[in-house]
CSV table of C-alpha atoms and ligand atoms in Angstrom, one decimal:
chain,number,residue,atom,x,y,z
A,104,MET,CA,8.8,-32.0,-15.7
A,105,LYS,CA,8.4,-31.1,-12.1
A,106,ILE,CA,9.4,-28.2,-10.0
A,107,ILE,CA,11.6,-29.0,-7.0
A,108,VAL,CA,12.2,-26.2,-4.5
A,109,GLY,CA,14.6,-26.3,-1.5
A,110,ASN,CA,13.8,-24.0,1.4
A,111,TRP,CA,16.9,-23.9,3.6
A,112,LYS,CA,15.2,-21.5,6.0
A,113,MET,CA,17.7,-20.1,8.5
A,114,ASN,CA,20.2,-22.8,8.0
A,115,GLY,CA,23.5,-23.5,6.1
A,116,ASP,CA,26.7,-21.6,5.7
A,117,GLU,CA,29.3,-20.8,2.9
A,118,ALA,CA,30.6,-24.3,3.0
A,119,LEU,CA,27.2,-25.8,2.4
A,120,ALA,CA,26.5,-23.4,-0.5
A,121,HIS,CA,29.8,-24.6,-2.1
A,122,GLU,CA,29.0,-28.1,-1.6
A,123,PHE,CA,25.6,-27.8,-3.3
A,124,ILE,CA,27.1,-25.7,-6.2
A,125,ASP,CA,29.9,-28.3,-6.9
A,126,ALA,CA,27.6,-31.3,-6.6
A,127,PHE,CA,24.8,-29.8,-8.9
A,128,ASP,CA,27.3,-28.9,-11.6
A,129,ASN,CA,27.4,-32.7,-12.1
A,130,ILE,CA,23.7,-33.3,-12.0
A,131,ASP,CA,21.5,-33.3,-15.1
A,132,THR,CA,17.7,-33.3,-14.8
A,133,GLN,CA,14.8,-31.9,-16.9
A,134,ASN,CA,13.0,-30.8,-13.6
A,135,THR,CA,13.2,-27.0,-12.6
A,136,VAL,CA,15.4,-26.8,-9.4
A,137,VAL,CA,15.3,-23.9,-7.2
A,138,ILE,CA,17.3,-23.4,-4.0
A,139,CYS,CA,16.2,-20.8,-1.6
A,140,PRO,CA,19.1,-20.2,0.8
A,141,PRO,CA,19.1,-17.6,3.6
A,142,ALA,CA,19.6,-14.0,2.2
A,143,GLU,CA,23.2,-13.7,3.4
A,144,LEU,CA,24.3,-16.8,1.4
A,145,LEU,CA,22.7,-15.6,-2.0
A,146,ALA,CA,25.9,-14.1,-3.1
A,147,TYR,CA,27.6,-17.6,-3.1
A,148,PHE,CA,25.2,-18.9,-5.5
A,149,LYS,CA,26.3,-16.7,-8.4
A,150,GLY,CA,26.9,-19.1,-11.3
A,151,PHE,CA,24.8,-21.8,-9.9
A,152,LYS,CA,23.6,-24.2,-12.5
A,153,TYR,CA,20.0,-24.1,-11.5
A,154,SER,CA,17.7,-21.4,-10.2
A,155,VAL,CA,17.9,-19.5,-7.0
A,156,GLY,CA,15.2,-18.0,-4.9
A,157,ALA,CA,14.7,-15.7,-1.8
A,158,GLN,CA,12.6,-16.6,1.2
A,159,ASN,CA,10.9,-13.4,1.6
A,160,CYS,CA,10.9,-9.9,0.1
A,161,SER,CA,9.7,-6.4,0.9
A,162,TYR,CA,6.3,-4.9,-0.4
A,163,ALA,CA,8.3,-1.8,-1.0
A,164,ASN,CA,11.2,-0.9,-3.4
A,165,SER,CA,13.2,1.4,-1.3
A,166,GLY,CA,13.0,3.8,1.8
A,167,ALA,CA,12.7,3.6,5.5
A,168,PHE,CA,12.0,-0.1,6.0
A,169,THR,CA,14.9,-1.2,8.3
A,170,GLY,CA,15.9,-4.9,7.8
A,171,GLU,CA,13.8,-5.5,4.6
A,172,THR,CA,15.1,-6.5,1.2
A,173,SER,CA,13.6,-5.3,-2.1
A,174,PRO,CA,12.7,-7.7,-4.8
A,175,ALA,CA,14.6,-5.6,-7.3
A,176,SER,CA,17.9,-6.1,-5.2
A,177,LEU,CA,17.0,-9.9,-4.9
A,178,LYS,CA,16.7,-10.1,-8.7
A,179,LYS,CA,20.2,-8.3,-8.9
A,180,MET,CA,21.5,-10.9,-6.6
A,181,GLY,CA,20.5,-13.5,-9.1
A,182,CYS,CA,17.1,-14.6,-7.6
A,183,SER,CA,14.5,-15.5,-10.1
A,184,TYR,CA,11.9,-16.8,-7.5
A,185,VAL,CA,10.7,-15.6,-4.0
A,186,ILE,CA,8.8,-17.6,-1.3
A,187,ILE,CA,5.9,-15.4,-0.2
A,188,GLY,CA,3.7,-16.1,2.9
A,189,HIS,CA,5.4,-19.2,4.2
A,190,SER,CA,3.5,-20.2,7.4
A,191,GLU,CA,6.6,-19.3,9.5
A,192,ARG,CA,6.3,-15.7,8.2
A,193,ARG,CA,2.6,-15.7,8.8
A,194,ARG,CA,2.7,-17.2,12.4
A,195,LEU,CA,6.0,-15.7,13.9
A,196,PHE,CA,6.2,-12.5,12.0
A,197,SER,CA,2.5,-11.7,11.8
A,198,GLU,CA,2.4,-11.4,8.0
A,199,ASN,CA,-1.3,-10.9,7.1
A,200,ASN,CA,-3.1,-11.3,3.9
A,201,GLU,CA,-3.1,-7.7,2.8
A,202,MET,CA,0.8,-7.7,3.3
A,203,LEU,CA,1.1,-10.8,1.3
A,204,LEU,CA,-0.8,-9.4,-1.6
A,205,ALA,CA,1.4,-6.4,-1.6
A,206,LYS,CA,4.5,-8.5,-1.5
A,207,TRP,CA,3.2,-10.7,-4.3
A,208,LYS,CA,2.5,-7.8,-6.6
A,209,ASN,CA,5.8,-6.2,-6.0
A,210,ALA,CA,7.6,-9.5,-6.7
A,211,LEU,CA,5.9,-9.9,-9.9
A,212,THR,CA,6.4,-6.3,-10.9
A,213,ASN,CA,10.2,-6.8,-10.4
A,214,GLY,CA,10.3,-10.0,-12.4
A,215,LEU,CA,10.4,-12.6,-9.6
A,216,THR,CA,8.2,-15.7,-9.8
A,217,PRO,CA,6.3,-15.8,-6.4
A,218,ILE,CA,6.1,-19.1,-4.6
A,219,LEU,CA,3.0,-18.4,-2.7
A,220,CYS,CA,2.5,-20.6,0.5
A,221,VAL,CA,-1.0,-21.6,1.9
A,222,GLY,CA,-2.0,-24.4,4.1
A,223,GLU,CA,-4.2,-25.0,7.1
A,224,SER,CA,-3.2,-25.5,10.8
A,225,ASN,CA,-6.4,-27.5,11.5
A,226,GLN,CA,-6.9,-30.6,9.3
A,227,ASN,CA,-10.6,-30.6,9.9
A,228,ASP,CA,-11.0,-27.0,8.5
A,229,TRP,CA,-8.6,-27.2,5.6
A,230,ASN,CA,-10.9,-25.7,2.9
A,231,ASN,CA,-12.1,-22.8,5.0
A,232,GLU,CA,-8.5,-22.0,6.0
A,233,LEU,CA,-7.4,-22.2,2.4
A,234,THR,CA,-10.3,-20.0,1.3
A,235,ARG,CA,-9.4,-17.4,3.8
A,236,GLN,CA,-5.8,-17.2,2.6
A,237,LEU,CA,-6.7,-17.3,-1.1
A,238,ASP,CA,-9.7,-14.9,-1.1
A,239,ILE,CA,-7.4,-11.8,-1.3
A,240,PHE,CA,-6.1,-13.2,-4.6
A,241,SER,CA,-9.4,-13.6,-6.2
A,242,GLY,CA,-9.6,-11.6,-9.5
A,243,GLN,CA,-5.8,-11.6,-9.8
A,244,ASP,CA,-3.9,-13.4,-12.4
A,245,LEU,CA,-1.9,-16.3,-10.9
A,246,SER,CA,-0.8,-17.8,-14.1
A,247,HIS,CA,2.9,-16.7,-13.4
A,248,THR,CA,2.6,-17.7,-9.8
A,249,ILE,CA,3.5,-21.0,-8.1
A,250,VAL,CA,1.1,-21.8,-5.2
A,251,ALA,CA,2.6,-24.3,-2.7
A,252,TYR,CA,0.1,-26.2,-0.5
A,253,GLU,CA,1.7,-26.7,3.0
A,254,PRO,CA,-0.3,-27.9,5.7
A,255,VAL,CA,1.1,-26.4,8.9
A,256,TRP,CA,0.7,-29.6,10.9
A,257,SER,CA,2.9,-31.3,8.3
A,258,ILE,CA,5.9,-29.0,8.2
A,259,GLY,CA,8.9,-30.4,10.0
A,260,THR,CA,6.8,-33.2,11.7
A,261,GLY,CA,7.1,-36.3,9.5
A,262,GLU,CA,3.4,-36.2,9.0
A,263,VAL,CA,2.1,-36.2,5.4
A,264,PRO,CA,-1.5,-35.9,4.3
A,265,SER,CA,-3.2,-38.6,2.4
A,266,ASN,CA,-2.7,-38.9,-1.2
A,267,GLU,CA,-6.4,-38.1,-1.8
A,268,ARG,CA,-6.0,-35.0,0.5
A,269,ILE,CA,-3.0,-33.7,-1.4
A,270,THR,CA,-4.9,-33.9,-4.8
A,271,GLN,CA,-8.1,-32.5,-3.3
A,272,SER,CA,-6.3,-29.4,-1.9
A,273,LEU,CA,-4.3,-28.7,-5.1
A,274,GLN,CA,-7.5,-29.1,-7.1
A,275,PHE,CA,-9.2,-26.8,-4.7
A,276,ILE,CA,-6.5,-24.3,-5.0
A,277,LYS,CA,-6.6,-24.4,-8.9
A,278,LYS,CA,-10.5,-24.1,-8.7
A,279,THR,CA,-10.4,-21.1,-6.5
A,280,VAL,CA,-7.5,-19.0,-8.1
A,281,GLY,CA,-7.8,-20.2,-11.7
A,282,ASN,CA,-5.0,-21.7,-13.7
A,283,THR,CA,-1.8,-21.9,-11.5
A,284,VAL,CA,0.9,-24.3,-11.0
A,285,THR,CA,0.7,-26.2,-7.6
A,286,LEU,CA,3.3,-27.8,-5.3
A,287,TYR,CA,3.1,-29.9,-2.2
A,288,GLY,CA,5.2,-29.0,0.7
A,289,GLY,CA,5.5,-30.5,4.2
A,290,SER,CA,7.8,-33.4,5.4
A,291,VAL,CA,8.8,-34.3,1.9
A,292,ASN,CA,11.8,-36.7,2.0
A,293,ILE,CA,13.7,-39.3,0.3
A,294,GLY,CA,11.2,-42.0,1.3
A,295,ASN,CA,8.0,-40.3,0.3
A,296,TYR,CA,8.9,-38.0,-2.7
A,297,LYS,CA,8.1,-40.4,-5.6
A,298,THR,CA,4.6,-41.2,-4.3
A,299,ILE,CA,3.8,-37.5,-3.7
A,300,LEU,CA,5.2,-36.4,-7.1
A,301,ASN,CA,3.1,-39.2,-8.8
A,302,GLN,CA,-0.3,-37.6,-7.6
A,303,ASP,CA,-2.4,-35.9,-9.9
A,304,ASP,CA,-2.1,-32.0,-9.8
A,305,VAL,CA,1.4,-32.1,-8.1
A,306,ASP,CA,3.4,-30.0,-10.3
A,307,GLY,CA,6.4,-30.2,-7.8
A,308,VAL,CA,7.4,-30.1,-4.2
A,309,LEU,CA,8.7,-27.6,-1.7
A,310,ILE,CA,11.2,-29.3,0.6
A,311,GLY,CA,12.5,-28.0,3.9
A,312,SER,CA,14.9,-30.1,5.9
A,313,ALA,CA,15.7,-32.6,3.3
A,314,SER,CA,16.9,-29.9,1.0
A,315,LEU,CA,19.8,-29.3,3.3
A,316,LYS,CA,21.2,-32.8,2.5
A,317,VAL,CA,23.0,-32.7,-0.8
A,318,SER,CA,22.7,-36.6,-1.1
A,319,GLU,CA,19.0,-36.5,-0.7
A,320,PHE,CA,18.1,-33.4,-2.5
A,321,SER,CA,20.3,-34.4,-5.5
A,322,GLU,CA,18.3,-37.7,-5.7
A,323,ILE,CA,15.0,-36.1,-5.4
A,324,VAL,CA,15.8,-33.5,-8.1
A,325,LYS,CA,16.4,-36.4,-10.6
A,326,TYR,CA,12.8,-37.6,-10.2
B,444,LIG,P1,9.8,-29.5,5.9
B,444,LIG,O1,9.6,-28.0,5.6
B,444,LIG,O2,10.2,-30.2,4.6
B,444,LIG,O3,11.0,-29.5,6.8
B,444,LIG,O4,8.6,-30.2,6.6
B,444,LIG,C1,8.9,-27.5,4.5
B,444,LIG,C2,8.7,-26.1,4.5
B,444,LIG,O5,8.5,-25.6,5.6
B,444,LIG,O6,8.6,-25.4,3.3
């Protein structure tokens, strides 16, 4: 059994949400399927046959945090997962390790399964960059967390690390934070998902652009 997560990012609309809900009603798979649409589309996913996740959450529960969404309200909206620390959040919105640790804790406290993203921007420094991102989680229990290895240079570029590097990185993550579920993400598509999912330690995949195409994503979830 694998975990297949679709990250729609800031894409999609009500029509696409309905297209997915209708199509997935007729899809049967043993895999865990999670769609993470933009927050304003979450309401359309009420009654979705598979799981729904958010792309971000606040480290706070309520109060003067303009523009933020608490994990408790995401849970009420039907989410059971939340992506934490996607490289776009780290890079474009200056989310640092301390913030991400606080978000991670708050997600878990409110009953959401965090999908924590890590990944290097410089291929030659992969293990040091991963260490810098994971250090803050040392001593924490990540057994109810999913860690997604997403090399920044692979996201949206069509470039994928070698099979050996994927396995090596996921093993490195498991060794650093203890027992956790590990996904690979970055340019996963209809042409490469089988090879990637066949690799040791790949418990699933986190998919960006290919998760917006119902024909591709529905094929992948049937792995
Ligand atoms: P991609 O995005 O599949 O479009 O490369 C993956 C991600 O950003 O999670």
